[in-house]
mmCIF file of C-alpha atoms and ligand atoms in Angstrom:
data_model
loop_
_atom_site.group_PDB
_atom_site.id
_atom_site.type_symbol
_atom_site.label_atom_id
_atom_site.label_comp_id
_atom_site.label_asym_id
_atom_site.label_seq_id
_atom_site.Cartn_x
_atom_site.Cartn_y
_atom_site.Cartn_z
ATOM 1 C CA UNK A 1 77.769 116.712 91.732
ATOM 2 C CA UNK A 2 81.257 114.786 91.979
ATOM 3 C CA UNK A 3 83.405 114.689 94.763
ATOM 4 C CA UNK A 4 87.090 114.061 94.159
ATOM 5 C CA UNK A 5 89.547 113.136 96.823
ATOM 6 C CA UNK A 6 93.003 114.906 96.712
ATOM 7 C CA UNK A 7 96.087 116.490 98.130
ATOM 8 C CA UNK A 8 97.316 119.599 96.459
ATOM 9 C CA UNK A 9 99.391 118.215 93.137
ATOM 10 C CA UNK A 10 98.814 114.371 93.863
ATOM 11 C CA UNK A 11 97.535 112.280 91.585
ATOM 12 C CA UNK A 12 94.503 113.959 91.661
ATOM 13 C CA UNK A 13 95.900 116.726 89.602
ATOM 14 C CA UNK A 14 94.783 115.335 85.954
ATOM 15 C CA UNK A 15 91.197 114.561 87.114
ATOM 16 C CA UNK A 16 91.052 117.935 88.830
ATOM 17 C CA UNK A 17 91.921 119.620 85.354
ATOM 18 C CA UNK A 18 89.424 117.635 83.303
ATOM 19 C CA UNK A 19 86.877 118.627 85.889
ATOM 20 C CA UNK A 20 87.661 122.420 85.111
ATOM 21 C CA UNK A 21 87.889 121.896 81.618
ATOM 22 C CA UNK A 22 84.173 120.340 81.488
ATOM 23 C CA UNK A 23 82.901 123.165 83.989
ATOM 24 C CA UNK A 24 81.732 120.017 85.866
ATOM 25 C CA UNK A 25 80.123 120.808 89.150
ATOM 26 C CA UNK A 26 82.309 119.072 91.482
ATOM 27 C CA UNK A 27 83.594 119.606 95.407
ATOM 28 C CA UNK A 28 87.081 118.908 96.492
ATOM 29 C CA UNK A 29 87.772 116.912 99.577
ATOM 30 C CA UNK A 30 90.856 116.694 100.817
ATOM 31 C CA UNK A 31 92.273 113.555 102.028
ATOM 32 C CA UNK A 32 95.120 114.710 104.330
ATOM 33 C CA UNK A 33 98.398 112.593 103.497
ATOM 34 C CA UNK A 34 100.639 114.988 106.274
ATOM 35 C CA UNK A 35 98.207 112.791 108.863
ATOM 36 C CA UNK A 36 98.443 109.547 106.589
ATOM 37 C CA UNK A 37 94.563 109.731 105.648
ATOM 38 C CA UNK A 38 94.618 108.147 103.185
ATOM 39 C CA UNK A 39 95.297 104.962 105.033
ATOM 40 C CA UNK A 40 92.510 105.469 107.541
ATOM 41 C CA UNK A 41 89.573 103.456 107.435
ATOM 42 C CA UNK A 42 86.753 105.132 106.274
ATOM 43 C CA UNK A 43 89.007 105.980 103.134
ATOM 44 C CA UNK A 44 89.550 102.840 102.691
ATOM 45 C CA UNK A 45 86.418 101.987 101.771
ATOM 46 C CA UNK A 46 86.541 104.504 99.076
ATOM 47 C CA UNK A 47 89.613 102.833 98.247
ATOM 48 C CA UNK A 48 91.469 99.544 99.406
ATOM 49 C CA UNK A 49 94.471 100.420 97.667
ATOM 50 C CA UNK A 50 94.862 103.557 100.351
ATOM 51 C CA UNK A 51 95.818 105.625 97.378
ATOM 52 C CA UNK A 52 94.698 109.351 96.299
ATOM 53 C CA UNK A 53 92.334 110.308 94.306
ATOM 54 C CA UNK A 54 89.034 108.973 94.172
ATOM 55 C CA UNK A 55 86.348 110.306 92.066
ATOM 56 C CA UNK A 56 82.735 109.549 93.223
ATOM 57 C CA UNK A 57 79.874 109.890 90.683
ATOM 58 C CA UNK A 58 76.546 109.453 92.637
ATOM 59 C CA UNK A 59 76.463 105.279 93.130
ATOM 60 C CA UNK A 60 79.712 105.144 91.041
ATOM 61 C CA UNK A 61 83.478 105.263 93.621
ATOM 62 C CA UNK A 62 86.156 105.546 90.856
ATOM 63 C CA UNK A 63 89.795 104.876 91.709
ATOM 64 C CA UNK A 64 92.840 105.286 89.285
ATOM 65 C CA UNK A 65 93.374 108.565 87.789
ATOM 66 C CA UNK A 66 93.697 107.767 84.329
ATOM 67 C CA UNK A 67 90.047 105.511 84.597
ATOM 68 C CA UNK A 68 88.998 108.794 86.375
ATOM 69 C CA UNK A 69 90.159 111.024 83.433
ATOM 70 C CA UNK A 70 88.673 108.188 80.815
ATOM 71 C CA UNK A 71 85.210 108.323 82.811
ATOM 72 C CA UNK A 72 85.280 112.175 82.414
ATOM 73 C CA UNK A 73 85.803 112.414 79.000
ATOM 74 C CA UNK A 74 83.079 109.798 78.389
ATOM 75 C CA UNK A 75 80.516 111.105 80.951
ATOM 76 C CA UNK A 76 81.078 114.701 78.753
ATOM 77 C CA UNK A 77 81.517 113.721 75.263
ATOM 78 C CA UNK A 78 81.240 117.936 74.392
ATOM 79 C CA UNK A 79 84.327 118.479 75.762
ATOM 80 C CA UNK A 80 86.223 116.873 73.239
ATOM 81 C CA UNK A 81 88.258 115.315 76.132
ATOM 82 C CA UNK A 82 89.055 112.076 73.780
ATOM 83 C CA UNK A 83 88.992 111.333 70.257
ATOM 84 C CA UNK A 84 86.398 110.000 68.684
ATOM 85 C CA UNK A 85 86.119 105.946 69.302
ATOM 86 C CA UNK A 86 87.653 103.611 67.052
ATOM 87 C CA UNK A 87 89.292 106.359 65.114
ATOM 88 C CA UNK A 88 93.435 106.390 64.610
ATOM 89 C CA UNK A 89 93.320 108.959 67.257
ATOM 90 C CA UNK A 90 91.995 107.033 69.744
ATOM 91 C CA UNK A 91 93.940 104.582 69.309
ATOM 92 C CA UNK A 92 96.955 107.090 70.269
ATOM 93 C CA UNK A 93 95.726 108.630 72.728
ATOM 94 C CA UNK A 94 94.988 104.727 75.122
ATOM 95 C CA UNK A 95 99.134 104.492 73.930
ATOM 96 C CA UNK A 96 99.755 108.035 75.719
ATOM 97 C CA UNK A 97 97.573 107.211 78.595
ATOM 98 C CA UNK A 98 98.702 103.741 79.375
ATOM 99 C CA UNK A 99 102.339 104.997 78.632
ATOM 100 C CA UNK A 100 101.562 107.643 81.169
ATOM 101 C CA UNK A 101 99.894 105.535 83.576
ATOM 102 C CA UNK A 102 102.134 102.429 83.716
ATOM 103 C CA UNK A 103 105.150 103.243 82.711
ATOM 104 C CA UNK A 104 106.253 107.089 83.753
ATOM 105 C CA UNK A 105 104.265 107.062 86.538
ATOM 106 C CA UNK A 106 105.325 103.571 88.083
ATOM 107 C CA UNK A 107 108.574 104.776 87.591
ATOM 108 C CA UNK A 108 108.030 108.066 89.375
ATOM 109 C CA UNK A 109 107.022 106.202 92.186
ATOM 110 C CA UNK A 110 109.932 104.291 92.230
ATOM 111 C CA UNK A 111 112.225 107.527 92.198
ATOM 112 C CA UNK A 112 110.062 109.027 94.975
ATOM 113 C CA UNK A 113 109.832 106.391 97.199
ATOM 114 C CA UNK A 114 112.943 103.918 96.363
ATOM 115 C CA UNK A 115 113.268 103.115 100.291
ATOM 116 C CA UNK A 116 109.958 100.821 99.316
ATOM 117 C CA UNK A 117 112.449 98.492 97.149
ATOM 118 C CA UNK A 118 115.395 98.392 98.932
ATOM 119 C CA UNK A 119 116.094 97.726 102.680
ATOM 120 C CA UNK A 120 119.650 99.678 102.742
ATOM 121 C CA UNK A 121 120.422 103.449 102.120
ATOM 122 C CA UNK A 122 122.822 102.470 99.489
ATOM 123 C CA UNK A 123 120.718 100.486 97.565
ATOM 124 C CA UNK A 124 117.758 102.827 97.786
ATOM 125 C CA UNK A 125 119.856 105.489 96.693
ATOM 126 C CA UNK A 126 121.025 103.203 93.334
ATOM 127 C CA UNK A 127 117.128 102.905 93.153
ATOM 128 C CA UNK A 128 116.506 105.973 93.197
ATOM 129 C CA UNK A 129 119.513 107.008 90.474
ATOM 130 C CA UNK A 130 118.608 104.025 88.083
ATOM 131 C CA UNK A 131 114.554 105.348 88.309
ATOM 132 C CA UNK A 132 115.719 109.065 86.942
ATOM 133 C CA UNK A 133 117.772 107.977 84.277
ATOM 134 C CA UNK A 134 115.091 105.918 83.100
ATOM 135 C CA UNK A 135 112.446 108.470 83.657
ATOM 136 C CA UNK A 136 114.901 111.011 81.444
ATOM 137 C CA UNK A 137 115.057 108.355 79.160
ATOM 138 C CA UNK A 138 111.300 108.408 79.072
ATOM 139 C CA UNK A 139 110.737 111.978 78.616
ATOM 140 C CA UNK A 140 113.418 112.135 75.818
ATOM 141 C CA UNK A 141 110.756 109.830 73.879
ATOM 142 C CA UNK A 142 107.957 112.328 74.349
ATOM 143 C CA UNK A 143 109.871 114.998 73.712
ATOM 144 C CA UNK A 144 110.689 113.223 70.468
ATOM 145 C CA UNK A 145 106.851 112.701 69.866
ATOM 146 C CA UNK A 146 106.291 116.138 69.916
ATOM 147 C CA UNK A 147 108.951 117.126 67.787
ATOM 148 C CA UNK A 148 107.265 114.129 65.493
ATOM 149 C CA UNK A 149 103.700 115.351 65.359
ATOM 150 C CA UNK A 150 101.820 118.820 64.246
ATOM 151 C CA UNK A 151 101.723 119.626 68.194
ATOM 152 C CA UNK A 152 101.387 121.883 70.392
ATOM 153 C CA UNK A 153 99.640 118.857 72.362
ATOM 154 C CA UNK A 154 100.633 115.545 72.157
ATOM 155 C CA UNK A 155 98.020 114.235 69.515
ATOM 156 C CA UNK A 156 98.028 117.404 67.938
ATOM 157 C CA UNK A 157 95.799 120.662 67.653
ATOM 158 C CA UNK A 158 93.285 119.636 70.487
ATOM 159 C CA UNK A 159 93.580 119.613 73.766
ATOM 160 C CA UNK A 160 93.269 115.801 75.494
ATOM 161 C CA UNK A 161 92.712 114.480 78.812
ATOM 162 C CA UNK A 162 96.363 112.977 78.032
ATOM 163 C CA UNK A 163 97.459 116.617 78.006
ATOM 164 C CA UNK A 164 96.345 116.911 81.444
ATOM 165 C CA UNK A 165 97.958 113.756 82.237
ATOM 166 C CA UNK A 166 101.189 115.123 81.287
ATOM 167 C CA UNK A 167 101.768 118.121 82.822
ATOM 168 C CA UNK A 168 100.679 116.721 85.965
ATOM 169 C CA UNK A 169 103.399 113.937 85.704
ATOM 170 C CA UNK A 170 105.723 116.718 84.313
ATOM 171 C CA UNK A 171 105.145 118.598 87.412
ATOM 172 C CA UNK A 172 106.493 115.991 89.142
ATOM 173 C CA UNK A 173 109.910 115.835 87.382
ATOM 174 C CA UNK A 174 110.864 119.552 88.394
ATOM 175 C CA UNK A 175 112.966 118.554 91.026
ATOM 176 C CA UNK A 176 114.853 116.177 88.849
ATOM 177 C CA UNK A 177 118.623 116.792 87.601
ATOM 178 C CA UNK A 178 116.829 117.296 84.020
ATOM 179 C CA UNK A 179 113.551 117.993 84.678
ATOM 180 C CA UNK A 180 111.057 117.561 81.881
ATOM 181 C CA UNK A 181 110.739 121.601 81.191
ATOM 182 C CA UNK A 182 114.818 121.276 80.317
ATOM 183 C CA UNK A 183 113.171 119.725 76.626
ATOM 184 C CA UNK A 184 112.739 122.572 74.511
ATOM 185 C CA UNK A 185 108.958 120.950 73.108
ATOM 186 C CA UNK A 186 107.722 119.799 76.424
ATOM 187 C CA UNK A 187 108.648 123.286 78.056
ATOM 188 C CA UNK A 188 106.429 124.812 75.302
ATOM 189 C CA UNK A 189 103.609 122.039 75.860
ATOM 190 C CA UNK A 190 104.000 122.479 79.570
ATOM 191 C CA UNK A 191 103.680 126.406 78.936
ATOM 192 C CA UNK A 192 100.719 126.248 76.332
ATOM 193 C CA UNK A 193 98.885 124.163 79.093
ATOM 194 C CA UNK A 194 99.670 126.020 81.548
ATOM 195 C CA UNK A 195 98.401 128.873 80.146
ATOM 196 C CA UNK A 196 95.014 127.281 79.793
ATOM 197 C CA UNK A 197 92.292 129.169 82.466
ATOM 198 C CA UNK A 198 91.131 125.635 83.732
ATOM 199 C CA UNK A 199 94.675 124.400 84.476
ATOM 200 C CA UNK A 200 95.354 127.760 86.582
ATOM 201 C CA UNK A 201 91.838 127.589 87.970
ATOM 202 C CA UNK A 202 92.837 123.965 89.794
ATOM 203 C CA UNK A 203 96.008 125.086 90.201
ATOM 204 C CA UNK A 204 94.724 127.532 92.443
ATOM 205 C CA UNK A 205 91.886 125.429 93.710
ATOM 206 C CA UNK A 206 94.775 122.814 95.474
ATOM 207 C CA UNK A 207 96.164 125.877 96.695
ATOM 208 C CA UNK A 208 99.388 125.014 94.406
ATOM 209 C CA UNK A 209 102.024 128.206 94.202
ATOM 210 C CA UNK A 210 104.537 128.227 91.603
ATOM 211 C CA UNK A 211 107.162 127.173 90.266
ATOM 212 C CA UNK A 212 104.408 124.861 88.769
ATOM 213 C CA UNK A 213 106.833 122.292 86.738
HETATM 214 N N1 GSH B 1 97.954 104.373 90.123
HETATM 215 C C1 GSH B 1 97.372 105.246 91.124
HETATM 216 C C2 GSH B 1 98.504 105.782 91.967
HETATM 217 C C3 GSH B 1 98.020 106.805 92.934
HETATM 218 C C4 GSH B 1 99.107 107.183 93.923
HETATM 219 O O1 GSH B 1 100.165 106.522 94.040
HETATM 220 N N2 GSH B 1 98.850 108.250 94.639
HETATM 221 C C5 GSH B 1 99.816 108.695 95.630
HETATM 222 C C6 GSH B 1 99.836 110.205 95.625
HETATM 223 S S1 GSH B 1 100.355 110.858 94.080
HETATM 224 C C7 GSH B 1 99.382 108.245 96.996
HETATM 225 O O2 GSH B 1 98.220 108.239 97.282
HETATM 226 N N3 GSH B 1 100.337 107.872 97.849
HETATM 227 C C8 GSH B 1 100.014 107.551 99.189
HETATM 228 C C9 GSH B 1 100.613 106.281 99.652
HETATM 229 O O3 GSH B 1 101.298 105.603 98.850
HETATM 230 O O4 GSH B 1 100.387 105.948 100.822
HETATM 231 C C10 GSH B 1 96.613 106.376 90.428
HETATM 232 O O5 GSH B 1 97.063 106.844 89.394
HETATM 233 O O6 GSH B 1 95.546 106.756 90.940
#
């Protein structure tokens, strides 16, 4: 049985997905960030970098969502979570991730918490500005990628733990000026996912009410 560390529609959120997806058997434990748990010592030890989720697989304490959302799809090969290794596909679908991982999401950070690189209001605020053009900027390519490929997911006809990925990082661009569901193919993609029973299922397991993204 996993355990995965979250707060409703952290980082967590992809991993959470996957988990539904497999019909893993798995328990939730939430790691309460309104009390700053997540910096408290016996999380710690789960994970030094104080940072939500973790994923732990009997003997195994996985940090990082997208190695969390790799380690699913490899620990359940029936899913169909990832394409098949060494194959053109896969070779996409590390892109999407580690365009996901290290470059939308490190900028979302920087949008949501600019005050972290800047010591005056002013500046944070420039931050802050200068992060969601760039993140529109990034969303505009995906958008484009969609438009590209055979769709309605981003490597095509089958669903992918980068899908997951996605929406969850989507979700977190609804508050934006031009939020990612403002693109006419990522509103469908975020829609078609969305739609999926194991999406709603952790949806409603984080206790996550609408609007979703
Ligand atoms: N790269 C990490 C980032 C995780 C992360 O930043 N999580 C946020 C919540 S979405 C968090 O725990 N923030 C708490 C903090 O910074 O103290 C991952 O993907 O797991």
């Amino acid at each position: 049985m996993y355990q995965l560390y979250y707060y409703p529609g952290n980082a967590n959120l992809a991993p959470h997905m996957l988990l539904e997806e497999i019909g893993a058997d798995y328990e939730l434990v939430l790691v309460d960030r309104s009390r700053n748990e997540q910096k408290s010592a016996a999380y710690l030890e789960l994970n030094p970098a104080g940072r939500i989720p973790v994923l732990v697989d009997a003997d195994l304490v996985l940090y990082e969502s997208a190695a969390i959302c790799l380690h699913l799809a490899d620990r359940h090969p029936a899913a169909g979570l990832a394409p098949a290794l060494g194959s053109d596909e896969r070779a996409h679908f590390y892109k999407w991730l580690m365009y996901l991982t290290n470059t939308v999401q490190a900028e979302l950070l920087v949008y949501f918490y600019p005050e972290r690189l800047a010591d005056e209001a002013a500046a944070a605020a420039q931050v802050k500005a200068h992060a969601e053009s760039r993140i529109g900027a990034m969303l505009d390519l995906i958008e484009a990628a969609l438009a590209a490929g055979s769709g309605p997911f981003l490597l095509g006809a089958q669903y992918r733990a980068v899908d997951a990925y996605l929406l969850m990082l989507c979700r977190w661009t609804r508050n934006l000026q031009h939020p990612a569901r403002a693109r006419p193919r990522l509103g469908r993609f975020l829609d078609t996912v969305m739609a999926r029973a194991a999406t709603q299922r952790a949806f409603a397991k984080e206790g996550i009410a609408a609007p979703f993204y």
